[in-house]
Coordinates of C-alpha atoms in Angstrom, one line a residue:
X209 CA -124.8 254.7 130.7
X210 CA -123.6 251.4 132.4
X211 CA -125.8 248.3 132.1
X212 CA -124.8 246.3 135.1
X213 CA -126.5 243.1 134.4
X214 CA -124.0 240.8 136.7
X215 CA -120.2 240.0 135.9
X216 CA -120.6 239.5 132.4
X217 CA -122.4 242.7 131.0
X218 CA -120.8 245.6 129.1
X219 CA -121.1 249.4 128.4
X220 CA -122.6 251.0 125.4
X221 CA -118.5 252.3 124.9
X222 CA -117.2 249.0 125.1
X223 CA -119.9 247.5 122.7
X224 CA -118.1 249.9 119.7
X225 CA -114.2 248.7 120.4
X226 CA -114.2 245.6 118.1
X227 CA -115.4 247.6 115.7
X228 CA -113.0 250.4 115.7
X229 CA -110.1 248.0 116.1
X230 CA -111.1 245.8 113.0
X231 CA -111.5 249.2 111.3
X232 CA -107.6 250.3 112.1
X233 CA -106.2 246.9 111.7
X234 CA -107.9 246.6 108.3
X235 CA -105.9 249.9 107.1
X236 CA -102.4 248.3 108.4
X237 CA -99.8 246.5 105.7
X238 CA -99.8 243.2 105.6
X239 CA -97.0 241.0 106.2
X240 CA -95.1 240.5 102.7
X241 CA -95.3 237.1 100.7
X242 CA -91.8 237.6 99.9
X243 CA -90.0 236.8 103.9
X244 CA -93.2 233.7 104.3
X245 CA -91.0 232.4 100.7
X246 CA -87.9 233.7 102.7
X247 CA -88.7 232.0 106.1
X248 CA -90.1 228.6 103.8
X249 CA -87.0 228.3 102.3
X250 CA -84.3 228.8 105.2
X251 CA -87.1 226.0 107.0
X252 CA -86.6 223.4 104.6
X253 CA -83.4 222.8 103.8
X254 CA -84.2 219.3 104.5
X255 CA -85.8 219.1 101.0
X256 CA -83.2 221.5 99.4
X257 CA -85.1 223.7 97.7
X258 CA -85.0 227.8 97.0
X259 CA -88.1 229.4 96.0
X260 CA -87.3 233.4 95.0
X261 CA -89.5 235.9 93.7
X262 CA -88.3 238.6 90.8
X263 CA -90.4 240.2 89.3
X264 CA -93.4 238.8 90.1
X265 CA -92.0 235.3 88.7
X266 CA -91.4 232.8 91.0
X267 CA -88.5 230.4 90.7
X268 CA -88.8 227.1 92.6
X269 CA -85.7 224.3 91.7
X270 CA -85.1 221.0 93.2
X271 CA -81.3 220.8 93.3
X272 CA -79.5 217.8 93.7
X273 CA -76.6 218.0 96.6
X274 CA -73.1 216.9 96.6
X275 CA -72.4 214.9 99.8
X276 CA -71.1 218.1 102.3
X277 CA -70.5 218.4 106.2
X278 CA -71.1 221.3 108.0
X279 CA -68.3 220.8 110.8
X280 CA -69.6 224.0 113.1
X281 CA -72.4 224.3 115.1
X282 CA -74.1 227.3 113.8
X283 CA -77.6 227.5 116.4
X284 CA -80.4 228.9 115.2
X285 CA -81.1 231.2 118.5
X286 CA -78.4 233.2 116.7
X287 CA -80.3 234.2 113.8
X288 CA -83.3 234.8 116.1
X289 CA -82.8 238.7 116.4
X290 CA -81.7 239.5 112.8
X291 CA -84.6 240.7 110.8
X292 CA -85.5 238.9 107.9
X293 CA -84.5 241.0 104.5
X294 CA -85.4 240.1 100.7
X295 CA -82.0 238.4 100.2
X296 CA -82.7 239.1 96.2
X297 CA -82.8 243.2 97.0
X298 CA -79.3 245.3 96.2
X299 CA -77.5 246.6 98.6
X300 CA -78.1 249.9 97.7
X301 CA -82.0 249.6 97.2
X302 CA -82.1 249.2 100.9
X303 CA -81.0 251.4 104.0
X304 CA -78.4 251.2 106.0
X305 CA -79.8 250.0 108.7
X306 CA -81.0 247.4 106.8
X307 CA -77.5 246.4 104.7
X308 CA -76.3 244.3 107.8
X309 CA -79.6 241.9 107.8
X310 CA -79.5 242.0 103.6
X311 CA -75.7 240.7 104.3
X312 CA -76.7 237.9 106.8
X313 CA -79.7 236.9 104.7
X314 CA -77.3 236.8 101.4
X315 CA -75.4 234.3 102.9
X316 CA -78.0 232.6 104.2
X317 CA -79.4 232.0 100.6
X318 CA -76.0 231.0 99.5
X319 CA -76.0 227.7 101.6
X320 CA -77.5 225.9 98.4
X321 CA -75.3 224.2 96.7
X322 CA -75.1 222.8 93.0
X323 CA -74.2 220.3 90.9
X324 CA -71.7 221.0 88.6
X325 CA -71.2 217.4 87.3
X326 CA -73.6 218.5 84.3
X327 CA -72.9 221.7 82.9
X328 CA -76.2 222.2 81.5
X329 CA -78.2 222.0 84.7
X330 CA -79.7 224.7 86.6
X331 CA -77.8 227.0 85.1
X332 CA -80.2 229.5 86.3
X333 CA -80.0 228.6 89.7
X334 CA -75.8 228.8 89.1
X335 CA -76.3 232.1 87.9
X336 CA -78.4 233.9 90.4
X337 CA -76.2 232.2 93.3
X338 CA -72.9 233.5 91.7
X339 CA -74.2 236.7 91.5
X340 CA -75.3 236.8 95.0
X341 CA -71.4 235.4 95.6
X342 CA -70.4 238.2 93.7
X343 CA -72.3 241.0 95.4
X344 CA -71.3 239.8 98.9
X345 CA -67.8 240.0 98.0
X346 CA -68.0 243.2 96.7
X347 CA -69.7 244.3 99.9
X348 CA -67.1 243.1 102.1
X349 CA -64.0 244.5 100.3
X350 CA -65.9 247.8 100.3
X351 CA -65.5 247.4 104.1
X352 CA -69.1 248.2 104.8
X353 CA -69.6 244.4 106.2
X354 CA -69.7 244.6 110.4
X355 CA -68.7 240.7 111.4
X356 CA -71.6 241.0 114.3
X357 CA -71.6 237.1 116.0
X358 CA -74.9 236.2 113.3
X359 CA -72.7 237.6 110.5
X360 CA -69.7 235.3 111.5
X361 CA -72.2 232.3 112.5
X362 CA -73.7 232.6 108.6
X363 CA -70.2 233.3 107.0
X364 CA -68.6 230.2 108.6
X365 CA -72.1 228.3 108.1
X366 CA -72.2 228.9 104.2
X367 CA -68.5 228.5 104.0
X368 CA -68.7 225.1 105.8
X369 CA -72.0 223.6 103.5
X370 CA -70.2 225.1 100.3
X371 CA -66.7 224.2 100.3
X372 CA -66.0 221.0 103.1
X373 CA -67.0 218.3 100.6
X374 CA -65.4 214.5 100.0
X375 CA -63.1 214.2 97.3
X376 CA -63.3 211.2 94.7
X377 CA -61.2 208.0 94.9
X378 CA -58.0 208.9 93.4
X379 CA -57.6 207.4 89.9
X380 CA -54.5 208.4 89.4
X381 CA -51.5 206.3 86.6
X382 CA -49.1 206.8 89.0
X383 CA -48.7 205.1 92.6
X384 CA -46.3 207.3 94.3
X385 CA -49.5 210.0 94.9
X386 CA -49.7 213.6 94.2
X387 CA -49.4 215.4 91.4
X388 CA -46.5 214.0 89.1
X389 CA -44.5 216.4 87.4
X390 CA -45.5 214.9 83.9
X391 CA -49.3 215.0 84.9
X392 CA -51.7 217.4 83.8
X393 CA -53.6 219.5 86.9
X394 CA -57.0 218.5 87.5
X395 CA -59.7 221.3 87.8
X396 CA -63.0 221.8 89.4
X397 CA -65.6 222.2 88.0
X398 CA -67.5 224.4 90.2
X399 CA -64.2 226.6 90.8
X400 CA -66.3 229.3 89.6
X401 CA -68.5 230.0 92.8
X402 CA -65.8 228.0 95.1
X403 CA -63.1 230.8 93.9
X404 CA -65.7 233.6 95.2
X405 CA -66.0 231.5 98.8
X406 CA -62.6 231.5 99.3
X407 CA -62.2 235.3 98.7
X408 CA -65.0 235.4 101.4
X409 CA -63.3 233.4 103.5
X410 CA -60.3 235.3 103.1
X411 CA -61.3 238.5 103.3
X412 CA -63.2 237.1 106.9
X413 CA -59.9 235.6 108.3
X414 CA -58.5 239.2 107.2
X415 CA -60.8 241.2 108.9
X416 CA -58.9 243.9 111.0
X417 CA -61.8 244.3 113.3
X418 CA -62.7 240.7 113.6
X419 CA -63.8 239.7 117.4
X420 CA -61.5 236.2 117.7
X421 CA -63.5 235.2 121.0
X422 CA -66.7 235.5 119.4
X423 CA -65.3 234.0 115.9
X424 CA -63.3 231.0 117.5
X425 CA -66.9 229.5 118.8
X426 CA -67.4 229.0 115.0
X427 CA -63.8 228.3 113.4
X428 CA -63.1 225.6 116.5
X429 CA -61.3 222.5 115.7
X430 CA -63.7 220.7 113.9
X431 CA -63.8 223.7 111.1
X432 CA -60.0 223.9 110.9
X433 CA -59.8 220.1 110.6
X434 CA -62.1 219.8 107.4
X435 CA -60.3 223.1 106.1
X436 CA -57.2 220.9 106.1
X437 CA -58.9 218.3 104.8
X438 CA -59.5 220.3 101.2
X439 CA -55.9 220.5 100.9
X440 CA -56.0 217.5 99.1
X441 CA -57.6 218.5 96.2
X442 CA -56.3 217.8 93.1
X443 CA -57.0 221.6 91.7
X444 CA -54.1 223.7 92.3
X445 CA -55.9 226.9 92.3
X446 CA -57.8 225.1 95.5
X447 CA -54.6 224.4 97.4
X448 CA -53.0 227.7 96.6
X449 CA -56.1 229.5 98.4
X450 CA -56.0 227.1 100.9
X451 CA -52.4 228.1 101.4
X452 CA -53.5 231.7 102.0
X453 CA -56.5 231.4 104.3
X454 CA -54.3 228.6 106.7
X455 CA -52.1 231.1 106.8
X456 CA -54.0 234.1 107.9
X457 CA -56.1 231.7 110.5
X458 CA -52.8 230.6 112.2
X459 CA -51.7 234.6 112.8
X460 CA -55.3 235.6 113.6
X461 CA -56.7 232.8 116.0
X462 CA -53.2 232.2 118.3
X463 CA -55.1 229.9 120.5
X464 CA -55.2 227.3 117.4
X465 CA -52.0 227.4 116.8
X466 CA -51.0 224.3 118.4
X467 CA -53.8 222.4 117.4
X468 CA -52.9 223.9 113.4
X469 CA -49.2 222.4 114.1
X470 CA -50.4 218.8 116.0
X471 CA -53.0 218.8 112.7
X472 CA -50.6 219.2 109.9
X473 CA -48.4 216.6 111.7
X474 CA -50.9 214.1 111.7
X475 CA -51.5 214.4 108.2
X476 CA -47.9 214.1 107.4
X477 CA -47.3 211.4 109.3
X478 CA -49.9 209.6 107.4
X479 CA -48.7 210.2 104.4
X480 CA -45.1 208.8 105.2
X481 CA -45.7 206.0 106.8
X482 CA -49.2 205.0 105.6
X483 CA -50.7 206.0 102.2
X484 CA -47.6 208.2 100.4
X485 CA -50.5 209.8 98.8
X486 CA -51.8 213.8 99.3
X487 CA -51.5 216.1 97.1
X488 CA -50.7 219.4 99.0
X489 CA -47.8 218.7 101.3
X490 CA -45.8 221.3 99.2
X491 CA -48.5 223.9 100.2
X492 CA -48.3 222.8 103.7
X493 CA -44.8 222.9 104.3
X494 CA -44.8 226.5 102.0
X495 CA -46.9 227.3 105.3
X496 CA -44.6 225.8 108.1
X497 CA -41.5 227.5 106.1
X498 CA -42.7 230.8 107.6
X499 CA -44.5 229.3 110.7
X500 CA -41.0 228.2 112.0
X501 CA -39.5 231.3 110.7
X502 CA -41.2 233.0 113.4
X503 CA -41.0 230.0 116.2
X504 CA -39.3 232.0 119.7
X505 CA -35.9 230.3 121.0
X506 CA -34.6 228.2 122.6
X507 CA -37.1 226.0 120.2
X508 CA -39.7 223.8 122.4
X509 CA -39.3 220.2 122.3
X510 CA -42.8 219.8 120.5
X511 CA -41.3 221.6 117.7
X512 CA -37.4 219.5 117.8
X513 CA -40.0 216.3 117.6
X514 CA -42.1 217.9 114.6
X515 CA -38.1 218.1 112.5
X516 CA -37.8 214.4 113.9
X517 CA -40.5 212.9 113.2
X518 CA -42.1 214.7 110.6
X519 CA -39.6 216.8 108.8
X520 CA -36.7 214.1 108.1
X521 CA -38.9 211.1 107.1
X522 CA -40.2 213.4 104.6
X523 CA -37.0 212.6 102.3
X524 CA -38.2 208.9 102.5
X525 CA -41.2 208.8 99.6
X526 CA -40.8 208.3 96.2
X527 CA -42.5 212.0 95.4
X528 CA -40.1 213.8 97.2
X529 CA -39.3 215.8 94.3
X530 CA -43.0 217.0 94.3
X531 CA -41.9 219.2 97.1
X532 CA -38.4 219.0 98.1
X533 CA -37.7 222.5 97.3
X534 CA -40.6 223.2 99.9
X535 CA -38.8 220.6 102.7
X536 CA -35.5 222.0 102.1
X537 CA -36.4 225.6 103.3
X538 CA -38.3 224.2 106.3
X539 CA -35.1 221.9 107.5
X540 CA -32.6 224.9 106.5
X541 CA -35.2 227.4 108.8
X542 CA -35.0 224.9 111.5
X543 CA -30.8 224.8 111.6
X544 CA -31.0 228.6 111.5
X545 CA -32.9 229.0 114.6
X546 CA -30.6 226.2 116.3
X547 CA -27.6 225.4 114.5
X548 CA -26.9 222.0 116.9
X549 CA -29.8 220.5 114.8
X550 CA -27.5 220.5 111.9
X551 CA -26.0 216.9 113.2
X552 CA -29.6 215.5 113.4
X553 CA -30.8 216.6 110.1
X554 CA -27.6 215.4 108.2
X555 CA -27.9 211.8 109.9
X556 CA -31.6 211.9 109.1
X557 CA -30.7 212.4 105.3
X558 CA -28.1 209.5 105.5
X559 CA -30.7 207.3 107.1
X560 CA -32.8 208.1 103.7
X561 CA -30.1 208.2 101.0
X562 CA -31.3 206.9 98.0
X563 CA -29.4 204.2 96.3
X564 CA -31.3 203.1 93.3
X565 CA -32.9 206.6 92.5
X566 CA -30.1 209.0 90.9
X567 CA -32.7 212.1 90.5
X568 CA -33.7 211.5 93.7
X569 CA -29.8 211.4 94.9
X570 CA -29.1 214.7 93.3
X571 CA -31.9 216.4 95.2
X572 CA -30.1 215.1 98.9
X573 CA -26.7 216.5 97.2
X574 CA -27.8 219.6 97.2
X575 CA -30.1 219.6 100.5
X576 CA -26.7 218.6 102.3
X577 CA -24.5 221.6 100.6
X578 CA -27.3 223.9 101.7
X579 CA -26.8 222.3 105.6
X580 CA -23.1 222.1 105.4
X581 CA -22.7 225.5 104.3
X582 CA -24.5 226.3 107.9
X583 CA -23.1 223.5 110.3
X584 CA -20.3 224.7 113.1
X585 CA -17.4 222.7 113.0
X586 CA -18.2 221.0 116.3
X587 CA -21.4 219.7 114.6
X588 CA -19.4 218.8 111.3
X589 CA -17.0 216.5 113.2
X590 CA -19.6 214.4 114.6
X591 CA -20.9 213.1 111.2
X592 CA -18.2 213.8 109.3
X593 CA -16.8 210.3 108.8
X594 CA -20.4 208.3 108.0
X595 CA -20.6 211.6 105.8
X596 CA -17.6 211.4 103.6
X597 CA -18.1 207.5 102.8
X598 CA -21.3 208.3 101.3
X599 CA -19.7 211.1 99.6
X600 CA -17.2 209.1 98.7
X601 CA -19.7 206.5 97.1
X602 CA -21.3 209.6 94.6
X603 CA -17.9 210.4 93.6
X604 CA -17.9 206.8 92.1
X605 CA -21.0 207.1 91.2
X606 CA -21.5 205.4 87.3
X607 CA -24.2 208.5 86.6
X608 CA -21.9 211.0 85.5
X609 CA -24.5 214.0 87.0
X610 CA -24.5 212.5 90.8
X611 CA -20.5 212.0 90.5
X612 CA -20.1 215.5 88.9
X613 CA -22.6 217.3 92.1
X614 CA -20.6 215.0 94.6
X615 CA -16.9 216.8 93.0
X616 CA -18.6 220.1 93.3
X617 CA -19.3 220.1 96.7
X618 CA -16.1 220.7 97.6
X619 CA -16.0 224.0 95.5
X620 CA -17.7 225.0 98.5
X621 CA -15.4 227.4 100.3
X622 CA -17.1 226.4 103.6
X623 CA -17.3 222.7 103.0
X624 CA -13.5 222.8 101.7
X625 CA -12.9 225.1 105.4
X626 CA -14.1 222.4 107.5
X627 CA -12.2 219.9 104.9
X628 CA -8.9 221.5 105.6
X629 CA -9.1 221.6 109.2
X630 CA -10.5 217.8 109.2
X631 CA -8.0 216.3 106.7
X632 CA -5.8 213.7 108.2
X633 CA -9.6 212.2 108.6
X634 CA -11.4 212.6 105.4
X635 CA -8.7 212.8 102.6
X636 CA -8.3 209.1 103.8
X637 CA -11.7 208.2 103.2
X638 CA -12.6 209.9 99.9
X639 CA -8.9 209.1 98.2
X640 CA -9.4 205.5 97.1
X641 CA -12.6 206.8 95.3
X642 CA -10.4 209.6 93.5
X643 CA -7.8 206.9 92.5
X644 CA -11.1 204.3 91.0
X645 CA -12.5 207.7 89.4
X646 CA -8.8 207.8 87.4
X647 CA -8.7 204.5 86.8
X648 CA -11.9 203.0 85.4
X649 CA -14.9 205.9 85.0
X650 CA -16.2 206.6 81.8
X651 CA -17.2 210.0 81.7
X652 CA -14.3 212.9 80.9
X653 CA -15.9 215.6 82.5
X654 CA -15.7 213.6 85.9
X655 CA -12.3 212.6 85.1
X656 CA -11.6 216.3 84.5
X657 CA -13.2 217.3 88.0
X658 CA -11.6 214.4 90.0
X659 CA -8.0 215.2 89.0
X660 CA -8.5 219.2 90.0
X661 CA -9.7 217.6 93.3
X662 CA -6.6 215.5 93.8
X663 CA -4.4 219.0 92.8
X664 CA -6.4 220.5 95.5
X665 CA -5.6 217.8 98.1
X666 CA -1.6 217.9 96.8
X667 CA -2.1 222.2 97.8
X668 CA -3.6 221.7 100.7
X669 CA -1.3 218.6 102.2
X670 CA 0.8 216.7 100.1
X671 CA 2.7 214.5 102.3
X672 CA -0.6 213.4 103.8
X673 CA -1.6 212.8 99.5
X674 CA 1.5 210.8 99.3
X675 CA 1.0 208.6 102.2
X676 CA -2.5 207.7 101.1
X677 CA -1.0 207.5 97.7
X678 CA 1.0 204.9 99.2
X679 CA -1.5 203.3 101.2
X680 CA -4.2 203.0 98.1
X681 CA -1.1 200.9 96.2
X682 CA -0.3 198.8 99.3
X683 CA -4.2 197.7 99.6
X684 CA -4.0 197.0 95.7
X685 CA -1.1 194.8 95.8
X686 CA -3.0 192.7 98.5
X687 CA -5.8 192.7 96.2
X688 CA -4.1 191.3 93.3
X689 CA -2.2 188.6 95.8
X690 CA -5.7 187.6 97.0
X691 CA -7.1 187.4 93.6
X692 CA -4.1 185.6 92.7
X693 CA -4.8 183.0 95.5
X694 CA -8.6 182.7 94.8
X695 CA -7.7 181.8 91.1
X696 CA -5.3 178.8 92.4
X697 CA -7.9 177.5 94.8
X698 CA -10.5 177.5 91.7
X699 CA -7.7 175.6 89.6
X700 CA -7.5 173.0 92.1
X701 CA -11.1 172.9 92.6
X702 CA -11.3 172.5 88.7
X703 CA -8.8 169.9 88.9
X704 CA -10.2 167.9 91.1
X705 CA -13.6 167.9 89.9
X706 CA -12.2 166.3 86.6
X707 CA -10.8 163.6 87.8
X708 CA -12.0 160.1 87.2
X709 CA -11.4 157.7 90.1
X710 CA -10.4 153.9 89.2
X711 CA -12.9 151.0 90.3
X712 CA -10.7 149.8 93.0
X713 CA -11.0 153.1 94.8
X714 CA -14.9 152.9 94.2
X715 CA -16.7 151.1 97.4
X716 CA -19.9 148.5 96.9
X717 CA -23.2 150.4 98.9
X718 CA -23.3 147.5 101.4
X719 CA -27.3 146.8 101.8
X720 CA -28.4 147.3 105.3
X721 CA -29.0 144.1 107.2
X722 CA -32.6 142.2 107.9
X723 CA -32.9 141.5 111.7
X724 CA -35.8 139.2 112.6
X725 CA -37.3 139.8 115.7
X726 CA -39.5 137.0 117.6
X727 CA -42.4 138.8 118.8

């Protein structure tokens, strides 16, 4: 029966609807306490704190942040479609369905970082976040992780907030920076849930089925610029995962590739001609050692400018030892791709010989063996002179090690090849040095070494030895004329410095005359 009362009036069926619906919706679950502490904590992240539920038991802990950057942009429309899981359920209490939102909201909850500069604070908190650490890892090598764009946006996002951090001043003894070779390593102490992010990270820039136009939005510049940024860290277990993930970002993401190369430049040439202190350039030019293995020929001009500019003036800082081994591989790669470079490098490292610094002259020894023993002779004979008076100088060398390296290089069946067919020039040069070594050096075992090298020059040309021979005691006889000459002139100049003149050769100062002037 319809009651039609004007626009407002109702039927007796209409009159029981509220009533069944508050009946049905009574009977529905309600929404669980557990996502509002979920949703509460991913809210406020202004006031840093995690509130989790476990057992009934509720955890809520205040911690104190280190100073971090997030460098990406992470948007939060990204995270609008993924379903909120209990980020504190296993993996396997949960469907499958469900294991792709319980990996996003795991690494949503690990975006709280600690503070490790006490060891006996929230070591709860530590615990139940290295655990989640540990459980993520374990879900991505098991390969049941799907890097979907929110995945990827969280990964890079907890990455980003846990590891991109500012280091310390550097308190370091020594001024030459890096780590000395006498120094003991410093280590982090949160290395145990950083070790964990960099597996993460790892296995992310690893991923086979990665989508690098969706993953590039997130590892863009910024991200690749704080990444190098933690290379100098003073933990070597840091810089060697560093090494890794740099790696595997430069193969995966080819568009960054020149940005990687313009970035590492950058920082190296700060440290040469700024601060001479970072301490991973060895890890960074372990990297470049295989980046330029794989560069295409002919070699672009970027990357000749890169050996210039960056590669040679490495040799120029005190800690070159720290990683010369490192710098050496790069410059040999470089002369193996083009072996006209082998002329640049050698001037470069004659530019930057040391003269004061015998370890560090024993290191350029035998850098320039390692280019000689690959340098054409066309490339040899346009450095060979400046060359061989600088070899020359370390076979006079008074530190007996430097003099002995300096003999040995001509051991070198190549080097003593382009020797041979180059003699009338360098025998000349590198003679007189033999002859001083005979004469005056101190050490036996150099003595030893210099006269096999003059037997090998007799073998090899011995009318040219003879006239050098001859040319070395000409040169010496003019020497001890000119010494002979300077000692008379000093005996005259003695001479006449003791004579005492007579007072009729001594002249009255005359005082200088008064002139009046009428004004």
């Amino acid at each position: 029966m319809n009651f039609n009362c004007g626009p407002d009036t109702y039927s007796a069926e209409d009159c029981c609807i509220p009533t069944m619906l508050k009946q049905i919706l009574s009977k529905l679950p309600r929404k669980s306490p557990k996502s509002d502490l979920l949703d509460s904590a991913e809210t406020n992240s202004g006031n840093n704190v995690i509130q989790c539920t476990n057992g009934g038991n509720s955890l809520s802990t205040r911690l104190s942040v280190v100073k971090r950057v997030s460098s990406a942009v992470f948007p939060a429309s990204i995270m609008a479609g993924v379903e909120a899981v209990e980020p504190h359920l296993s993996f396997k209490d949960v469907s499958n369905q469900q294991k792709q939102n319980l990996f996003v909201s795991k690494l949503n909850l690990c975006c709280e970082v600690s503070d490790f500069s006490d060891p006996e604070k929230n070591n709860a908190q530590q615990d139940l976040k290295r655990q989640t650490l540990i459980e993520l890892a374990d879900f991505v090598s098991s390969g049941s992780a799907k890097f979907t764009e929110p995945a990827i946006s969280a990964m890079c996002r907890m990455c980003a907030i846990n590891l991109f951090r500012v280091f310390p001043p550097k308190c370091r003894s020594n001024g030459t920076g890096g780590e000395a070779e006498d120094e003991e390593p410093m280590f982090d102490p949160a290395w145990s849930h950083l070790q964990i992010v960099y597996d993460l990270l790892l296995r992310f820039t690893s991923y086979s089925s990665l989508d690098v136009k969706v993953a590039k939005k997130y590892v863009d510049h910024s991200f690749i610029l704080r990444l190098l940024e933690l290379f100098d860290s003073e933990d070597p277990r840091e810089r060697d995962c560093l090494k890794t993930i740099l790696h595997r970002t430069y193969g995966k993401f080819m568009v960054h590739r020149h940005f990687i190369r313009q970035a590492v430049s950058n920082i190296i040439y700060r440290f040469v001609f700024e601060t001479e202190r970072h301490n991973g350039i060895a890890e960074l030019l372990e990297i470049f050692g295989s980046i330029i293995s794989g560069f295409a020929l002919p070699l672009k001009e970027e990357h000749r400018i890169f050996l210039c500019r960056a590669l040679i003036p490495l040799h120029k800082p005190k800690s070159v030892g720290i990683y010369h081994q490192q710098l050496t591989y790069c410059v040999v790669q470089f002369i193996d791709k083009d072996p006209k470079l082998a002329a640049t490098v050698i001037k470069g490292l004659l530019k930057y010989w040391p003269v004061t610094n015998s370890q560090k002259e024993l290191m350029f020894i035998s850098e320039l063996e390692e280019v000689l023993e690959m340098t054409s002779m066309t490339e040899f004979q346009k450095i060979m002179v400046p060359l061989f008076r600088r070899i020359g100088c370390c076979l006079n060398s008074s530190h007996y090690q430097v003099a002995e390296r300096a003999h040995l290089l001509l051991n070198n069946e190549h080097i003593l090849n382009l020797v041979k067919q180059n003699r009338q020039v360098i025998v000349p040069l590198v003679f007189s040095a033999l002859e001083r070594n005979a004469q005056n050096h101190w050490n036996q075992a150099v003595l030893n070494l210099t006269q096999n090298v003059r037997k090998m020059f007799c073998e090899m040309d011995e009318e040219l030895v003879l006239a050098c021979q001859h040319k070395v005691e000409e040169e010496n006889s003019l020497l001890i004329v000119e010494a002979e000459k300077r000692k008379l002139t000093w005996q005259r100049l003695e001479t006449a410095a003791g004579f005492q003149p007579s007072a009729d050769y001594i002249m009255t100062p005359m005082k200088p005359a008064i002139l009046s002037v009428a004004c």
